[in-house]
Coordinates of C-alpha atoms (C1' of nucleotides) in Angstrom, one line a residue:
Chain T
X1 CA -6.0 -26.7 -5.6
X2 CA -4.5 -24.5 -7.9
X3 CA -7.4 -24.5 -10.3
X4 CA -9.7 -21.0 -10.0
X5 CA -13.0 -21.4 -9.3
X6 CA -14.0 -17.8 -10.7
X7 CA -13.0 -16.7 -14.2
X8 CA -9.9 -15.4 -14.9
X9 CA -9.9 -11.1 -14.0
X10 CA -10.3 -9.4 -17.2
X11 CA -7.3 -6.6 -17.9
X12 CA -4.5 -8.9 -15.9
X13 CA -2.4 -11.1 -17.5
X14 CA -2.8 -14.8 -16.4
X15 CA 0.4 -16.1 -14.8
X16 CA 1.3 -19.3 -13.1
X17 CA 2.3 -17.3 -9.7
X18 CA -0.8 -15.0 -10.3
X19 CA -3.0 -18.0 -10.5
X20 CA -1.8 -19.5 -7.4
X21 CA -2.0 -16.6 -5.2
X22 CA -5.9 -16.6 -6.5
X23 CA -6.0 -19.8 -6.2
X24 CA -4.7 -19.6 -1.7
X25 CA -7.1 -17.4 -1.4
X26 CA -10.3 -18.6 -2.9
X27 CA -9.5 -21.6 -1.1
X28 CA -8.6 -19.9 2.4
X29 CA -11.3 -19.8 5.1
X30 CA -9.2 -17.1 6.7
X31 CA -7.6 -14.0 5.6
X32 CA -3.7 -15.0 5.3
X33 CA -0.1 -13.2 5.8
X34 CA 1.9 -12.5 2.2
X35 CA 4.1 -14.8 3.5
X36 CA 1.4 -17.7 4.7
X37 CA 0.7 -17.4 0.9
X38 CA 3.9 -18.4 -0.4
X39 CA 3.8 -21.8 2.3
X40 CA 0.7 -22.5 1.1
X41 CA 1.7 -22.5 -2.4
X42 CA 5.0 -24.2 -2.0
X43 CA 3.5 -27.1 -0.3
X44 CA 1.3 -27.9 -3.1
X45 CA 5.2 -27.9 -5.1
X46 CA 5.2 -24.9 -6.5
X47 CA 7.8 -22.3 -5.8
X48 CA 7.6 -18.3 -5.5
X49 CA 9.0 -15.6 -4.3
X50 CA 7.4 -13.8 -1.3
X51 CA 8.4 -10.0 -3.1
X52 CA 6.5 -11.6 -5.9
X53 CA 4.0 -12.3 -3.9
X54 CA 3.6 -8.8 -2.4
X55 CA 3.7 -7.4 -6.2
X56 CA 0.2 -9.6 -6.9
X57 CA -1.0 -8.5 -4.0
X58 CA -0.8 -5.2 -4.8
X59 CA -2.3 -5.6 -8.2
X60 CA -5.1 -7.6 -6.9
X61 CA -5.7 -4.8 -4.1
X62 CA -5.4 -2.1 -6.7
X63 CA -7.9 -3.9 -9.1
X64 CA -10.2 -4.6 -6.2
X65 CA -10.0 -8.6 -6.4
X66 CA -8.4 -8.2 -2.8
X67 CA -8.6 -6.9 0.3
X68 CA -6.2 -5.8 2.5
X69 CA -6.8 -5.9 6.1
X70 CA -4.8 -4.5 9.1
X71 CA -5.9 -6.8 12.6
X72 CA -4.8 -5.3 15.5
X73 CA -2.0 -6.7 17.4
X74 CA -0.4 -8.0 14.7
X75 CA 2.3 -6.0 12.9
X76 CA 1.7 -8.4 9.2
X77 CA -0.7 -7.0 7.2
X78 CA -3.1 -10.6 5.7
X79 CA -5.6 -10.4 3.0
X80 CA -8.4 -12.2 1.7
X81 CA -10.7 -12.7 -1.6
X82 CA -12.3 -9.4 -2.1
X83 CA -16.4 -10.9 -2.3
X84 CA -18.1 -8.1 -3.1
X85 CA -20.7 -8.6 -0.7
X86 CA -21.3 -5.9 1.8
X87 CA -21.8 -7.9 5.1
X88 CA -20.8 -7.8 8.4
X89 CA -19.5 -10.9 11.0
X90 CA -19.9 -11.7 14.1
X91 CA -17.2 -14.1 15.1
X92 CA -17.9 -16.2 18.3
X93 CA -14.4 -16.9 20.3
X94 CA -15.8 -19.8 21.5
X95 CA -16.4 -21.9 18.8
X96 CA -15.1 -19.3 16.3
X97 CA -18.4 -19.7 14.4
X98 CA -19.0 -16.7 12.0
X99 CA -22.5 -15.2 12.5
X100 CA -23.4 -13.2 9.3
X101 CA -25.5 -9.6 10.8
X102 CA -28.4 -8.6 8.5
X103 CA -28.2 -5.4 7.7
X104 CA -25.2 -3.3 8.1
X105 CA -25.1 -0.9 10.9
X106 CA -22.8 2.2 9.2
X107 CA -25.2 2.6 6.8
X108 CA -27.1 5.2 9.2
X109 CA -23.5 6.6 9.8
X110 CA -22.0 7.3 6.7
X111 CA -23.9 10.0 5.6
X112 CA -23.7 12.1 8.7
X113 CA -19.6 11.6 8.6
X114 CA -19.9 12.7 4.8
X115 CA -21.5 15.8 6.1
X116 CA -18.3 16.6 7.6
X117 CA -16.2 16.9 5.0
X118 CA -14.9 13.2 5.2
X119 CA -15.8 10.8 2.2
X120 CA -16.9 7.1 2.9
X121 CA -15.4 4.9 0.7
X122 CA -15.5 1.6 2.9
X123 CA -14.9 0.5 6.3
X124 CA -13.8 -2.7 8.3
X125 CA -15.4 -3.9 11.2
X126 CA -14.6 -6.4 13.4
X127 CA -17.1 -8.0 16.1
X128 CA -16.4 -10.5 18.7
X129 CA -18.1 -12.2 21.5
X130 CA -19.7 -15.5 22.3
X131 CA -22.7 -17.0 20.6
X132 CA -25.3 -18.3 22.3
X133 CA -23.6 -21.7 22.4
X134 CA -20.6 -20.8 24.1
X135 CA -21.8 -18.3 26.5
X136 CA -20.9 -18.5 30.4
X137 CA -18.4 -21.0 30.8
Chain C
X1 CA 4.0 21.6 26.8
X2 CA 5.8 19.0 28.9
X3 CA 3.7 19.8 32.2
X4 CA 1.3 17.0 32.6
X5 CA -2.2 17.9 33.4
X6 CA -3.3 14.7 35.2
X7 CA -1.4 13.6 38.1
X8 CA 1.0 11.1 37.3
X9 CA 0.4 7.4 37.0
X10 CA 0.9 5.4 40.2
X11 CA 3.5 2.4 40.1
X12 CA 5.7 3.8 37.2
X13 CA 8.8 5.5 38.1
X14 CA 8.5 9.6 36.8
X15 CA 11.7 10.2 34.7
X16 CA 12.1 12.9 32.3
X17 CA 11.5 11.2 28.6
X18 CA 8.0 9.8 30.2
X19 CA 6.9 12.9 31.2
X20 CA 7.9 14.8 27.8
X21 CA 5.6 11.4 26.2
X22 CA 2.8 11.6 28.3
X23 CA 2.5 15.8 28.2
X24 CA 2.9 15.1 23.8
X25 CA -0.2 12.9 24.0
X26 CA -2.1 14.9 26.2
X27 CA -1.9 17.7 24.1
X28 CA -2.5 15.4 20.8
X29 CA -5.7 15.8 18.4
X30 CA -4.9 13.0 17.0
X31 CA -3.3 9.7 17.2
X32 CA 0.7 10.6 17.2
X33 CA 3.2 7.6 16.1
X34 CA 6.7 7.1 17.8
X35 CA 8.4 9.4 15.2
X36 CA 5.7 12.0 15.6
X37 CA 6.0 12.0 18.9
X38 CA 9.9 12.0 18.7
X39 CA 9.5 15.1 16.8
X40 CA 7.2 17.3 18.7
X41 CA 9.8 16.6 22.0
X42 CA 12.5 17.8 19.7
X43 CA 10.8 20.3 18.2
X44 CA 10.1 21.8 22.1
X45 CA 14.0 21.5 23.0
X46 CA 13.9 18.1 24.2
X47 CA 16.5 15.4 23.2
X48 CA 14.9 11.8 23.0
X49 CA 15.4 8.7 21.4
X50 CA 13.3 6.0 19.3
X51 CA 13.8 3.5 20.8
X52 CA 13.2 5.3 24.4
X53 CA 9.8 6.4 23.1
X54 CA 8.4 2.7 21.6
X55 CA 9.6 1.3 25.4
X56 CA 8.3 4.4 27.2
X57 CA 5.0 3.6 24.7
X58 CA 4.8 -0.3 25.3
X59 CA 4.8 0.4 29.2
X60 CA 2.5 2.6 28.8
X61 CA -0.2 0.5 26.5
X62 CA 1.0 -1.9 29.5
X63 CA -0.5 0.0 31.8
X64 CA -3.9 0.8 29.9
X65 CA -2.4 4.2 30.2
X66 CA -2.0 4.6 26.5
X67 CA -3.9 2.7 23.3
X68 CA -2.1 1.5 20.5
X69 CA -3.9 1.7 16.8
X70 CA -3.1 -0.3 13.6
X71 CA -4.4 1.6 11.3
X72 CA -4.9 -0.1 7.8
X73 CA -2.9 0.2 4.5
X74 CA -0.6 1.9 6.9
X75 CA 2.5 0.3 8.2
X76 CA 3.0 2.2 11.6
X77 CA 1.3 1.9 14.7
X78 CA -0.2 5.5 16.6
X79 CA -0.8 5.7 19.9
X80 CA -3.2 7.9 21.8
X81 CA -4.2 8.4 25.6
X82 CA -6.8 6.1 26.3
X83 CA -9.6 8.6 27.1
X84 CA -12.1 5.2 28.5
X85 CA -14.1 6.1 25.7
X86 CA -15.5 4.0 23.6
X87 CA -14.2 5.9 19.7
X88 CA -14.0 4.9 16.2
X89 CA -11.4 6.7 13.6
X90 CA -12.2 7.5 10.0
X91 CA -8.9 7.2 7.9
X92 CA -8.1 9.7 5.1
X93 CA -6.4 7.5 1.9
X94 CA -4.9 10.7 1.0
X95 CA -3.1 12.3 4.0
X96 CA -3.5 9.7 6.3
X97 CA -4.8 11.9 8.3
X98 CA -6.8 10.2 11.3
X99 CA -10.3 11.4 11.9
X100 CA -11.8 10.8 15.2
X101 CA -15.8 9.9 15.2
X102 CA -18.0 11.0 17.7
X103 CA -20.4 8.4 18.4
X104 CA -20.0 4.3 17.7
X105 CA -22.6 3.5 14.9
X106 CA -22.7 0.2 16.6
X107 CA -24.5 1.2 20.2
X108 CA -27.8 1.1 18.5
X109 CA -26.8 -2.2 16.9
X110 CA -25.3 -4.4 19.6
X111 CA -28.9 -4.9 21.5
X112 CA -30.0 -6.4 18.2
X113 CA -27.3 -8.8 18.0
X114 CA -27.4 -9.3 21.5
X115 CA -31.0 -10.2 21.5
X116 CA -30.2 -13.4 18.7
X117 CA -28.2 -15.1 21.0
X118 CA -24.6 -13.4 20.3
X119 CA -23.3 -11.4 23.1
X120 CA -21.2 -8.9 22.3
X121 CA -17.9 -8.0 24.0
X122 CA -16.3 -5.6 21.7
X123 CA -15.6 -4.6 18.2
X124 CA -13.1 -2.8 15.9
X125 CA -14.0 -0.3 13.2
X126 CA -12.2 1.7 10.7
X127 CA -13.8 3.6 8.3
X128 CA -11.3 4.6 5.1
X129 CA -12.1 7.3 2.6
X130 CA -10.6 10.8 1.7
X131 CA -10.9 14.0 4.0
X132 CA -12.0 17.4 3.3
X133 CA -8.6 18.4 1.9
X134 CA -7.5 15.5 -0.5
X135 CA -11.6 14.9 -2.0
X136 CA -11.0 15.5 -5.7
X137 CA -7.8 15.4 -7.1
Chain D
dC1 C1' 6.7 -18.4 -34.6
dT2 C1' 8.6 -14.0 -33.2
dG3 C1' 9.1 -9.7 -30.7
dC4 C1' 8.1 -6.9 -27.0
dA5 C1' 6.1 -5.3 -22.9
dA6 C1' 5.2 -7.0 -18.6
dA7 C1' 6.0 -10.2 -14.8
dT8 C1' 9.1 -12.8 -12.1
dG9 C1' 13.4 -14.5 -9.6
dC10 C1' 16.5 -12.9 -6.8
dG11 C1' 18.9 -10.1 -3.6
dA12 C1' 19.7 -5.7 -1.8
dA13 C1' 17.6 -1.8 0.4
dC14 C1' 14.2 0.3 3.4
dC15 C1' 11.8 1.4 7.5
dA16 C1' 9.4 0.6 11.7
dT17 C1' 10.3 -1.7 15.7
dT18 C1' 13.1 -4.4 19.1
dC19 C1' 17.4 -5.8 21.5
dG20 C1' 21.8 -5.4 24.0
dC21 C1' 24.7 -3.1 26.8
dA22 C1' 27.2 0.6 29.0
dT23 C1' 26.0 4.8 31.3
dT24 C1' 22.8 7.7 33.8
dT25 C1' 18.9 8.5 36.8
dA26 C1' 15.1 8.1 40.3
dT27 C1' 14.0 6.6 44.6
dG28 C1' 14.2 4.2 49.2
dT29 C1' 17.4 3.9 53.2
dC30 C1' 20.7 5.5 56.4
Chain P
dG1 C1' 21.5 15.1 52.1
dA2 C1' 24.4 11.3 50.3
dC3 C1' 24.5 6.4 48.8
dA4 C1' 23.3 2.2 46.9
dT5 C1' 20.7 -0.2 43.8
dA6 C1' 17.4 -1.4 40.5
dA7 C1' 15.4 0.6 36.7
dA8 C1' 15.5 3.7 32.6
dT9 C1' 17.9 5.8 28.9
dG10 C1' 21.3 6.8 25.1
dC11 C1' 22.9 4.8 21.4
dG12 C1' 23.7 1.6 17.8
dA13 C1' 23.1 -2.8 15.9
dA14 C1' 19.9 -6.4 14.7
dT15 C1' 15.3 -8.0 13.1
dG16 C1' 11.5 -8.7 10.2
dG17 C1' 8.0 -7.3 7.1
dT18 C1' 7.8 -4.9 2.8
dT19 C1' 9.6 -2.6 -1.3
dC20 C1' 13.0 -1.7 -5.1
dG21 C1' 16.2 -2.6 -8.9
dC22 C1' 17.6 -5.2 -12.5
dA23 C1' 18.6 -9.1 -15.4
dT24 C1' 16.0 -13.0 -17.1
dT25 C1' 11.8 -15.2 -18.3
dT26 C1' 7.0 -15.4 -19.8
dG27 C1' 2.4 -14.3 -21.8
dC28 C1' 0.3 -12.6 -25.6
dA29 C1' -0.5 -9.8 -30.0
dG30 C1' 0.7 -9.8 -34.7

DNA sequence: CTGCAAATGCGAACCATTCGCATTTATGTC
DNA sequence: GACATAAATGCGAATGGTTCGCATTTGCAG
């Protein structure tokens, strides 16, 4: 469980509390809480520090290996694996199955925001509803 | 500055700090946190507290009156009149300067999803990048 | 194997937000 | 219009997530 799948960053020194934050959240399904991150890692008997934890986090974020999200409601920022994929969900609060969307609907939008003076770097988007299995109810 | 335009809200008792919050956002551009808005009563005369403000706030996001944003890589909540519109916010990583968008890239892309089974109840979108004024550097 | 820069352990500090309580205020009733 | 009462506010202390500071430890280059 503390074993990376992916190769080790280049241009960050390997460290055992480094490895295990990596390690949380390649194996999370769900973006976690800094502080979700340090149970996780001291169940599997390990023991860190959650400022230490914040101070990875914050590399990782800075070197783009994470992302940092902000959910609404909730005053703890989590984060999650940064997969370089540009994709979008869906996420049914039903059955809370994820439905990927094909192509990404900003794309038409960015440019025209660009035109106003305002430069797209990235964007979040959240969608929720029901799928088609957990419709009426 | 601290007359209200729109009548006042029925079922919530009309003191003086409510008023001074309510005629701050009405005249807001932007989304204004508690501080902010702390300031902008003092700056007219006003005396108010904090605390006062984030109740006077959480009654009013209560209410529907008001809308609470987290906005990310930010730690502090803003708040905004709740318009009933349907708005997005672009997010300058510079100033943090909020940028309200004029039309939801999504409308066009809902009915799509909607047609594959998912129905769509809502969504939330940020959009990060750097304004006009903090571009280059 | 050694030395040094960088990372971590640890706790204190910080800052937005919330809580508690005594005092003040708005509003319905006489 | 004055009064009683429940609710709101002033104010400060407490809370909880996050960051800072510094002494110690660790990873890595030579």
């Amino acid at each position: 469980m503390k074993r990376t799948q992916t190769p080790w960053p280049s241009g960050i020194k390997k460290t055992r509390p480094r490895a295990c934050v990596l390690g949380v959240l390649e194996n999370a399904s769900a973006p976690l809480s800094a502080s979700q991150i340090v149970s996780q890692i001291e169940k599997s008997g390990d023991a860190i520090w959650l400022s230490t934890v914040y101070r990875i986090l914050d590399l990782f974020v800075k070197q783009g290996i994470v992302v940092r999200l902000a959910v609404m409601n909730s005053d703890m920022a989590v984060y999650e694996l940064n997969r370089f994929e540009h994709k979008h969900y869906a996420v049914c609060m039903g059955c809370r199955k994820i439905v990927p969307m094909d192509n990404c609907p900003l794309e038409a939008f960015v440019p025209q925001l660009d035109e106003s003076g305002f430069h797209v770097l990235g964007h979040h988007l959240e969608i929720y509803g029901y799928c088609r299995d957990c419709e009426p109810k």
